[in-house]
Coordinates of C-alpha atoms in Angstrom, one line a residue:
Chain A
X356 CA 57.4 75.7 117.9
X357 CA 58.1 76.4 114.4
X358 CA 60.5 74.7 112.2
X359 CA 62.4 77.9 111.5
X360 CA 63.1 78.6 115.4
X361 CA 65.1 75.1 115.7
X362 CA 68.7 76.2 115.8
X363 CA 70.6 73.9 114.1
X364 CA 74.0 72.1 115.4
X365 CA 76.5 75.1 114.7
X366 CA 79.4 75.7 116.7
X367 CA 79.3 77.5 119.9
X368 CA 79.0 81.1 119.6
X369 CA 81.9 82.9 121.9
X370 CA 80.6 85.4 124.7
X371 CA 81.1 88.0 122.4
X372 CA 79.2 87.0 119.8
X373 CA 76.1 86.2 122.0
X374 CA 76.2 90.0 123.2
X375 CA 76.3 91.1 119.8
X376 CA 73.1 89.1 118.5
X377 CA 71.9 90.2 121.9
X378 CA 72.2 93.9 121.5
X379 CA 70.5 93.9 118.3
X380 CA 67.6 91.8 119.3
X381 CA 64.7 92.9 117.0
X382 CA 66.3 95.7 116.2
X383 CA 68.7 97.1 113.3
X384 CA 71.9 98.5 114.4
X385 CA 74.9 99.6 113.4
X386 CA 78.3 99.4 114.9
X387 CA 77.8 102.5 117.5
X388 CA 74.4 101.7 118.5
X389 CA 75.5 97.6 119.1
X390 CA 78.1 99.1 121.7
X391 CA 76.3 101.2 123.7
X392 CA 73.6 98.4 123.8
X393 CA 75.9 96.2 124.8
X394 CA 77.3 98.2 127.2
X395 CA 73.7 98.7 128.8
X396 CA 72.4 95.2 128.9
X397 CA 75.5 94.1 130.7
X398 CA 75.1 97.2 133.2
X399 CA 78.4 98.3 131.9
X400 CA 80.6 95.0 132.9
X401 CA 81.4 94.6 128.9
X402 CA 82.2 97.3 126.5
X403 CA 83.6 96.4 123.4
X404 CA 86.4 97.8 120.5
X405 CA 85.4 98.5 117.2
X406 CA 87.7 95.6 116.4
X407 CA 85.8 93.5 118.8
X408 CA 82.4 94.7 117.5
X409 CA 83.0 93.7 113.6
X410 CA 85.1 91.1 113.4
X411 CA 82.3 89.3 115.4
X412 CA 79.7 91.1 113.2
X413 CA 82.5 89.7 110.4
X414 CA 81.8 86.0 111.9
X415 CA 77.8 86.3 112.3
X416 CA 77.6 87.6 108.9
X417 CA 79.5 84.5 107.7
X418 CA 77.4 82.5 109.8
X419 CA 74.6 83.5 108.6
X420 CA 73.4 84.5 112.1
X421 CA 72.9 88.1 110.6
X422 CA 72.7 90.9 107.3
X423 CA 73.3 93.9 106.8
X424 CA 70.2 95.4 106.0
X425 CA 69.0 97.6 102.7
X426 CA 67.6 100.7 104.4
X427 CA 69.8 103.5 104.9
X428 CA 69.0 106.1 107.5
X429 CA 67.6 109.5 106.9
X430 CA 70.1 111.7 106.0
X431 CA 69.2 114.2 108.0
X432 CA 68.7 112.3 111.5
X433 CA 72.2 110.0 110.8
X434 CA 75.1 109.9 108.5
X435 CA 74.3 107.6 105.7
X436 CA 77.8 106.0 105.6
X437 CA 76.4 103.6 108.6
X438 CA 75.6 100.2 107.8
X439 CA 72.6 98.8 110.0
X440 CA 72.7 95.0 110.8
X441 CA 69.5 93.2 111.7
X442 CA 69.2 89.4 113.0
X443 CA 68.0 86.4 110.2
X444 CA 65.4 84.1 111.0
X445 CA 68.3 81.6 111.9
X446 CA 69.9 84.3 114.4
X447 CA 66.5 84.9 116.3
X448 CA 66.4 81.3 117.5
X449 CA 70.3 81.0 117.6
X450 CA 69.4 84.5 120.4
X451 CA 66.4 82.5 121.9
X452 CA 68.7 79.0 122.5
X453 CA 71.1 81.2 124.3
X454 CA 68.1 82.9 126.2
X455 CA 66.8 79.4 127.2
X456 CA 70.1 78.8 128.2
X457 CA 71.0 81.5 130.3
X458 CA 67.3 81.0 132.2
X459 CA 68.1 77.9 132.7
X460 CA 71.2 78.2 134.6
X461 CA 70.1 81.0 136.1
X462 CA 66.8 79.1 137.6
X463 CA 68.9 76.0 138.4
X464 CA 71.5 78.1 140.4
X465 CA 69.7 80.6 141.8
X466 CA 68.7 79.0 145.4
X467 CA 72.0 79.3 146.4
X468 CA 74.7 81.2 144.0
X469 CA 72.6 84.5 145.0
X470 CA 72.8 84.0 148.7
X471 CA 75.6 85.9 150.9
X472 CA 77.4 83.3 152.9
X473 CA 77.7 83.3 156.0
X474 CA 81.3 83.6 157.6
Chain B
X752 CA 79.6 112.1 113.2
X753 CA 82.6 113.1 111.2
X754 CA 86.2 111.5 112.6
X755 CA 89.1 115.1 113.1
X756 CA 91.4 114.1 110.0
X757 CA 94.4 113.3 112.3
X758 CA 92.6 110.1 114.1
X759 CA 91.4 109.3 110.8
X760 CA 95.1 109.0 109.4
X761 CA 96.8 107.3 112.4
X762 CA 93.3 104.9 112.7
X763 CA 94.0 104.0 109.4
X764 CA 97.5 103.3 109.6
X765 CA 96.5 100.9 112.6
X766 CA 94.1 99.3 110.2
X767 CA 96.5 97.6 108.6
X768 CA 97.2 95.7 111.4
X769 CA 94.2 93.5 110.0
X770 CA 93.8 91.3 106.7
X771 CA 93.0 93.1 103.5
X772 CA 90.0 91.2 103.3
X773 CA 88.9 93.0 106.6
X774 CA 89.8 95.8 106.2
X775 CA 88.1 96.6 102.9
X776 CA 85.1 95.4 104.0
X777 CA 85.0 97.1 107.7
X778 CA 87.6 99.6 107.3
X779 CA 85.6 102.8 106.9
X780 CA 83.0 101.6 109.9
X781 CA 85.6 100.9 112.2
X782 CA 87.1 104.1 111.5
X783 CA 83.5 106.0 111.7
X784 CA 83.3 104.4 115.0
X785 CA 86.4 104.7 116.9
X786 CA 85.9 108.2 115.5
X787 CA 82.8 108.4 117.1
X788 CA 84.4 107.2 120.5
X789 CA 87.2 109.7 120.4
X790 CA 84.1 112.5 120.1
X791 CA 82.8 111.0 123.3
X792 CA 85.6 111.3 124.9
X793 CA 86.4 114.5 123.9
X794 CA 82.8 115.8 124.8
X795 CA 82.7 113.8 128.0
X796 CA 80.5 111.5 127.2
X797 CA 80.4 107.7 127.4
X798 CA 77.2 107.3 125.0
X799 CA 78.9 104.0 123.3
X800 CA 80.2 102.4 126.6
X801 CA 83.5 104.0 126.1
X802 CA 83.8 106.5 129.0
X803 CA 87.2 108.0 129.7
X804 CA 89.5 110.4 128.8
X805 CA 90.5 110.8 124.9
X806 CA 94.2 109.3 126.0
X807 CA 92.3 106.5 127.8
X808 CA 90.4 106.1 124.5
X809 CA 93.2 106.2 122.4
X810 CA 94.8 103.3 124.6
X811 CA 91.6 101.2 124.4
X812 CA 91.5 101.1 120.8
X813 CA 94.9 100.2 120.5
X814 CA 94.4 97.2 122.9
X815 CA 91.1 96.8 120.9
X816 CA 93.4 95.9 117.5
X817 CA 95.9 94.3 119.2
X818 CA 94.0 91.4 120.6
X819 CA 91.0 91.1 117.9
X820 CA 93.7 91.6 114.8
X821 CA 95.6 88.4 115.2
X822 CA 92.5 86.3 115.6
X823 CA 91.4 87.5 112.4
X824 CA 94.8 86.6 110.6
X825 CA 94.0 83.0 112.1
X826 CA 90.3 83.1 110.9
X827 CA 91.7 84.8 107.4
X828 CA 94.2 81.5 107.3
X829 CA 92.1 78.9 108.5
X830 CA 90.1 79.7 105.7
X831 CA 92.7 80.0 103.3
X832 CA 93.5 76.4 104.0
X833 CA 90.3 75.0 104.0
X834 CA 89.9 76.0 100.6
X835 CA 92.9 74.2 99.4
X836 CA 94.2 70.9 99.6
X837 CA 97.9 69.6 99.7
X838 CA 99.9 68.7 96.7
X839 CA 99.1 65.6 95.2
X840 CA 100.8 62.3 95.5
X841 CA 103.2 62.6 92.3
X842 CA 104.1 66.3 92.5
X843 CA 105.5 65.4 96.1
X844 CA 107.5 62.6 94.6
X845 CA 108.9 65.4 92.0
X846 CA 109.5 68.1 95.0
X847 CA 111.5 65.2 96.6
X848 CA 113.2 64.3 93.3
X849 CA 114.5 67.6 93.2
X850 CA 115.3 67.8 96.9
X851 CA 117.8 64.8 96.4
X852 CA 119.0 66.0 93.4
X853 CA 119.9 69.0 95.0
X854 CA 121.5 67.3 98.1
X855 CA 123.6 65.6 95.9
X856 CA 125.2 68.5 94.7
X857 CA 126.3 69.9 97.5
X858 CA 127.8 66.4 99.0
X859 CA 130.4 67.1 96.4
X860 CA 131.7 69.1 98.6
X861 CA 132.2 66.7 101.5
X862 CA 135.6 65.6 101.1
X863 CA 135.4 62.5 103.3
X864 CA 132.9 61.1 100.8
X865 CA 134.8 58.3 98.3
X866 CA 134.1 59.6 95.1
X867 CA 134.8 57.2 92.9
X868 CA 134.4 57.4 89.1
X869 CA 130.7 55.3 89.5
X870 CA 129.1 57.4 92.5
X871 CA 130.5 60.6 90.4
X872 CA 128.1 59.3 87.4
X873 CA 125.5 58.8 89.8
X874 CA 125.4 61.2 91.7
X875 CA 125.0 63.4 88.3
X876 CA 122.1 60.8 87.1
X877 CA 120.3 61.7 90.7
X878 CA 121.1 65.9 90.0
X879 CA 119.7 65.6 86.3
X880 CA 117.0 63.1 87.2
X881 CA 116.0 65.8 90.3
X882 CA 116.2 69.1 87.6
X883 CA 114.0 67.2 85.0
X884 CA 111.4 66.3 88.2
X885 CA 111.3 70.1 89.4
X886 CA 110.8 71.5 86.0
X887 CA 108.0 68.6 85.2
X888 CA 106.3 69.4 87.9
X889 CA 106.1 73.7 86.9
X890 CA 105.3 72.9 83.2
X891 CA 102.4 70.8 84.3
X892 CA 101.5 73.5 87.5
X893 CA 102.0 76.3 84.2
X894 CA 99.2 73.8 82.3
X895 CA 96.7 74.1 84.8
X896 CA 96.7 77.7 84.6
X897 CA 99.6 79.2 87.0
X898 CA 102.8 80.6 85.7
X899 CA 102.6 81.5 81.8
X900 CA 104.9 81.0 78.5
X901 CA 108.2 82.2 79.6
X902 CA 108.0 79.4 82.5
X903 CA 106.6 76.7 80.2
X904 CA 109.4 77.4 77.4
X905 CA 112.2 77.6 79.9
X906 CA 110.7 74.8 81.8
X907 CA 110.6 72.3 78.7
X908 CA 114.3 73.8 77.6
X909 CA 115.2 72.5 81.4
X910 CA 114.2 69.4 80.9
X911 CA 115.6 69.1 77.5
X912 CA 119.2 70.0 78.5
X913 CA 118.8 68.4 81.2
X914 CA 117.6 64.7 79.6
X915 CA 120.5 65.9 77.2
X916 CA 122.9 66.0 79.8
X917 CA 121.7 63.0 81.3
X918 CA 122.2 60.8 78.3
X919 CA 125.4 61.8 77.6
X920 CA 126.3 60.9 81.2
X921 CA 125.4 57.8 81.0
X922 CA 126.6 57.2 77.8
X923 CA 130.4 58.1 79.6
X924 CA 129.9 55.2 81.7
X925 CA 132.9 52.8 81.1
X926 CA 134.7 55.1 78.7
X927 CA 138.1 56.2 79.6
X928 CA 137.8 60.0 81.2
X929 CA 141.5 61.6 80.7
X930 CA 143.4 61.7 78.9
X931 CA 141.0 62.2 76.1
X932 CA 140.5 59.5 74.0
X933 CA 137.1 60.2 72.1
X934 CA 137.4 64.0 71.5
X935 CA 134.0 63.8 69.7
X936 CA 132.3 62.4 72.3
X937 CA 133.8 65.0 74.6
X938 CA 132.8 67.8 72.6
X939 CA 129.2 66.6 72.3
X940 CA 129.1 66.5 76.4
X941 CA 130.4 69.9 76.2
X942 CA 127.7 71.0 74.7
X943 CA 125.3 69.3 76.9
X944 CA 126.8 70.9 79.3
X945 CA 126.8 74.7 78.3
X946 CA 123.0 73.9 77.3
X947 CA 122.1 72.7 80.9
X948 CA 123.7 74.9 82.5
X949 CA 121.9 78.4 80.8
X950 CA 118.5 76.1 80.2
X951 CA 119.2 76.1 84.1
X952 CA 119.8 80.1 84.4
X953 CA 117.1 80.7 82.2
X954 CA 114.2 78.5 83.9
X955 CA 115.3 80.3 87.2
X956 CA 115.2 83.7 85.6
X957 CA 111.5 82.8 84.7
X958 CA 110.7 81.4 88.0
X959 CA 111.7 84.5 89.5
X960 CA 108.3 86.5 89.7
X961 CA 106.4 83.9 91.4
X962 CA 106.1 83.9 95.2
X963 CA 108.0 83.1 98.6
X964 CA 110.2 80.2 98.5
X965 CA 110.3 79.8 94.6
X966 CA 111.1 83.1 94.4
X967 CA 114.6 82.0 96.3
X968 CA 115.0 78.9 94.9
X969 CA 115.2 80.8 91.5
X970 CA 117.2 83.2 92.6
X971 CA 119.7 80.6 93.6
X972 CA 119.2 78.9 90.4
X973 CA 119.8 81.4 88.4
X974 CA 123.2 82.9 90.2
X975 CA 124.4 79.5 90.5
X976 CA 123.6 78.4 87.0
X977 CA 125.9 81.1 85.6
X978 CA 128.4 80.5 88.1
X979 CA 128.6 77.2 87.6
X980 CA 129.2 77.8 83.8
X981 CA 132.2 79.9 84.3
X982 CA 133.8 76.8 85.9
X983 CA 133.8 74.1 82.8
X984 CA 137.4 73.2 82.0
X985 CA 136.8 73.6 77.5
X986 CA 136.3 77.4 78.6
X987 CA 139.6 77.8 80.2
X988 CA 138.2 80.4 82.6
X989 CA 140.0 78.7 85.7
X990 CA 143.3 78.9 84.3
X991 CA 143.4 82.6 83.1
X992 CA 144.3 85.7 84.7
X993 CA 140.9 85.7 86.4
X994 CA 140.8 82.2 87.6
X995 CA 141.5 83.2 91.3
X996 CA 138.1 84.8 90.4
X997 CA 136.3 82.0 88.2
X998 CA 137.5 79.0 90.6
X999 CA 135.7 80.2 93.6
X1000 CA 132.7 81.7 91.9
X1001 CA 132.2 78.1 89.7
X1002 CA 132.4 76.2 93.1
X1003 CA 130.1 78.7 95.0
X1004 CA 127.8 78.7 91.6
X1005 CA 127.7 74.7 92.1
X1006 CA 126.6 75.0 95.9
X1007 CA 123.8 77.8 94.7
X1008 CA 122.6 75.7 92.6
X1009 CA 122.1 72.5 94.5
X1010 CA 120.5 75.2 97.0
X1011 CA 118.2 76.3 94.4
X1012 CA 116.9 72.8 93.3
X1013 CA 116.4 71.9 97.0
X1014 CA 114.3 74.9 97.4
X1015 CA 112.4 74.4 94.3
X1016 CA 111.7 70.9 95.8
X1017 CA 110.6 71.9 99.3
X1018 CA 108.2 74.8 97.3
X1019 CA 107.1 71.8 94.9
X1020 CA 106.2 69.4 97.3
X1021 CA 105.1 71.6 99.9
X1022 CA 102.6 73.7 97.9
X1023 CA 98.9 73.6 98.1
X1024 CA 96.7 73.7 95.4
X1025 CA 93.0 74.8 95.2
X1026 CA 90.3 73.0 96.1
X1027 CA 88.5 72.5 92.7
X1028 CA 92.0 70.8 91.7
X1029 CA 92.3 68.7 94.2
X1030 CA 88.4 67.5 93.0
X1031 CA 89.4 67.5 89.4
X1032 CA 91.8 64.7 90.6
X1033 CA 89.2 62.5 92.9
X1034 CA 88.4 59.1 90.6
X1035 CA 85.5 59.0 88.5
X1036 CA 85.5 63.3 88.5

């Protein structure tokens, strides 16, 4: 594993903020396109504000987690007032911990949290 | 893509619901997008997981800025603060200086208090002492950068009248009060007098542009300065035609400004100061 894929020790990223670095995966998205992606990968269970949507884009910015990239759209496909956001080297392995994580639980607890009990 | 006009105006409004800082930075976005909801809605479409009617919409973006808008106010603070530090050690000691030299003001007006003739003369040595601390404390703040020359002249004329003041106070220890035996002396602590009391109106005056609780306690200052003025006996204000006016208005200007240099204190010793300053101040820095 490469040095750049270690996540440092940063403090835990809320539920919100792992969708967000979720949803724009390799990707870069802006604000729209992160909500609807959202809203797909979780089958619909979480849709999120605008005020959700960048003030957690606010706190991964900070964090470092992700940037706003250069490129501006074609004018002609998309309005050019939309910022795109992409993930940084440090938010790609910050998205693959979580990853880890969530196979983990989900291989740990899936013998018997997916079974229908029996009443 | 293009929000109607009227969401753009009430979205906006909303906006300010959230720190400045935020909302220059995001505002336009967050408008382009709940814009872009509100289209959904409107075309019956649920492209950006929104779904629902425009009302529904409407009522989920207002939810959206009510619960994601305070959090940011925290984060906005919480950042504030860690980029300042408390005041240090010896401001504190001036803010409480002036705290107690306001205090003691105002227990002037407990009449269950003995006042004798040597807790008088102290009490004034802890109100002068408490004045010269406060105004200390804002010509040295005006040093490093903050206020400007109208607080730094009126500051230093503060403490002048006020170490003027003192002197002469103590000076009247063990000399016979009334009737008048030393009308030089008494003339001189007139003066001292009148020159503490505007010095006093004047440094609040100045004080009265900078922020919050300053702001008060200079306000305070200032109206009780005068007030108090109008109630030294050489002026013979109390005794004239107006003194039902001038003996209430001196008393109420005495309170105000006892008020005032408490708040002064509490804004002294309270206040934080930026983190490079608190460096400046680490030994060996």
């Amino acid at each position: 594993m490469e040095a750049a894929e270690t996540p440092p020790a940063t403090p835990p990223l809320s539920r919100t903020a792992v969708h967000v670095l979720l949803a724009i995966g390799p990707e870069e998205r802006h604000g729209y396109a992160i909500m609807a992606e959202v809203a797909r990968i979780t089958d619909g269970a979480i849709r999120l504000g605008p005020g959700a949507i960048y003030t957690t884009i606010r706190r991964l910015l900070d964090d470092g987690l992700i940037v706003e990239s250069d490129e501006r759209p074609d004018p002609d496909l998309d309005d050019q007032r939309r910022r795109y956001y992409r993930l940084t080297a440090l938010g790609r392995a910050v998205a693959a911990s979580e990853v880890r994580r969530f196979e983990t639980l989900v291989q740990a607890t899936r013998p018997w949290a997916l079974e229908v009990p029996s009443t | 893509m293009t929000a109607p006009a009227s969401h753009e105006r009430v979205y906006r409004a909303l906006l300010r619901l959230y720190p400045e800082p935020f909302r220059s930075r995001f505002g336009d976005e967050l408008i382009q997008l709940s814009g872009d909801l509100l289209r959904d809605a409107h075309d019956g479409r649920g492209g950006g997981g929104g779904g629902g009617s425009v009302v529904v919409t409407w009522l989920r973006l207002l939810l959206d800025i009510v619960l994601t808008a305070p959090a940011e106010h925290l984060e906005q603070r919480r950042v504030a603060h860690s980029l300042t530090r408390p005041a240090s050690a010896a401001t504190r000691v001036l803010g409480a200086l002036g705290v107690a030299g306001g205090l003691v003001l105002i227990a002037a007006f407990a009449p269950t208090l003995p006042w004798t003739q040597e807790l008088f003369q102290l009490r004034l040595v802890l109100f002068n002492g408490g004045a010269i601390a406060i105004a200390a404390a804002m010509l040295w703040r005006s040093s490093a950068g903050a206020p400007g020359l109208p607080v730094r002249a009126t500051a230093l004329a503060a403490i002048l009248a006020n170490a003027w003041y003192l002197v002469m106070v103590v000076m009247s220890v063990g000399r016979p009060q009334y009737p008048d035996p030393d009308p030089e002396f008494r003339g001189i602590f007139l003066w001292a007098g009148v020159a503490m009391w505007w010095a006093d109106a004047a440094f609040g005056l100045a004080l009265l542009r900078l922020p919050s609780l300053v702001r008060w306690g200079a306000l305070a200052l200032a109206i009780g300065s005068v007030g108090a003025f109008t109630g030294m006996g050489h002026l013979g204000l109390l005794e004239g035609d107006v003194g039902w006016f001038f003996g209430p208005a001196s008393q109420i200007g005495i309170a105000l400004n006892g008020i005032g240099w408490i708040l002064l204190g509490l804004a002294t010793a309270t206040r934080r100061r930026p983190a490079a300053a608190a460096l400046a101040d680490r030994p060996g820095s």
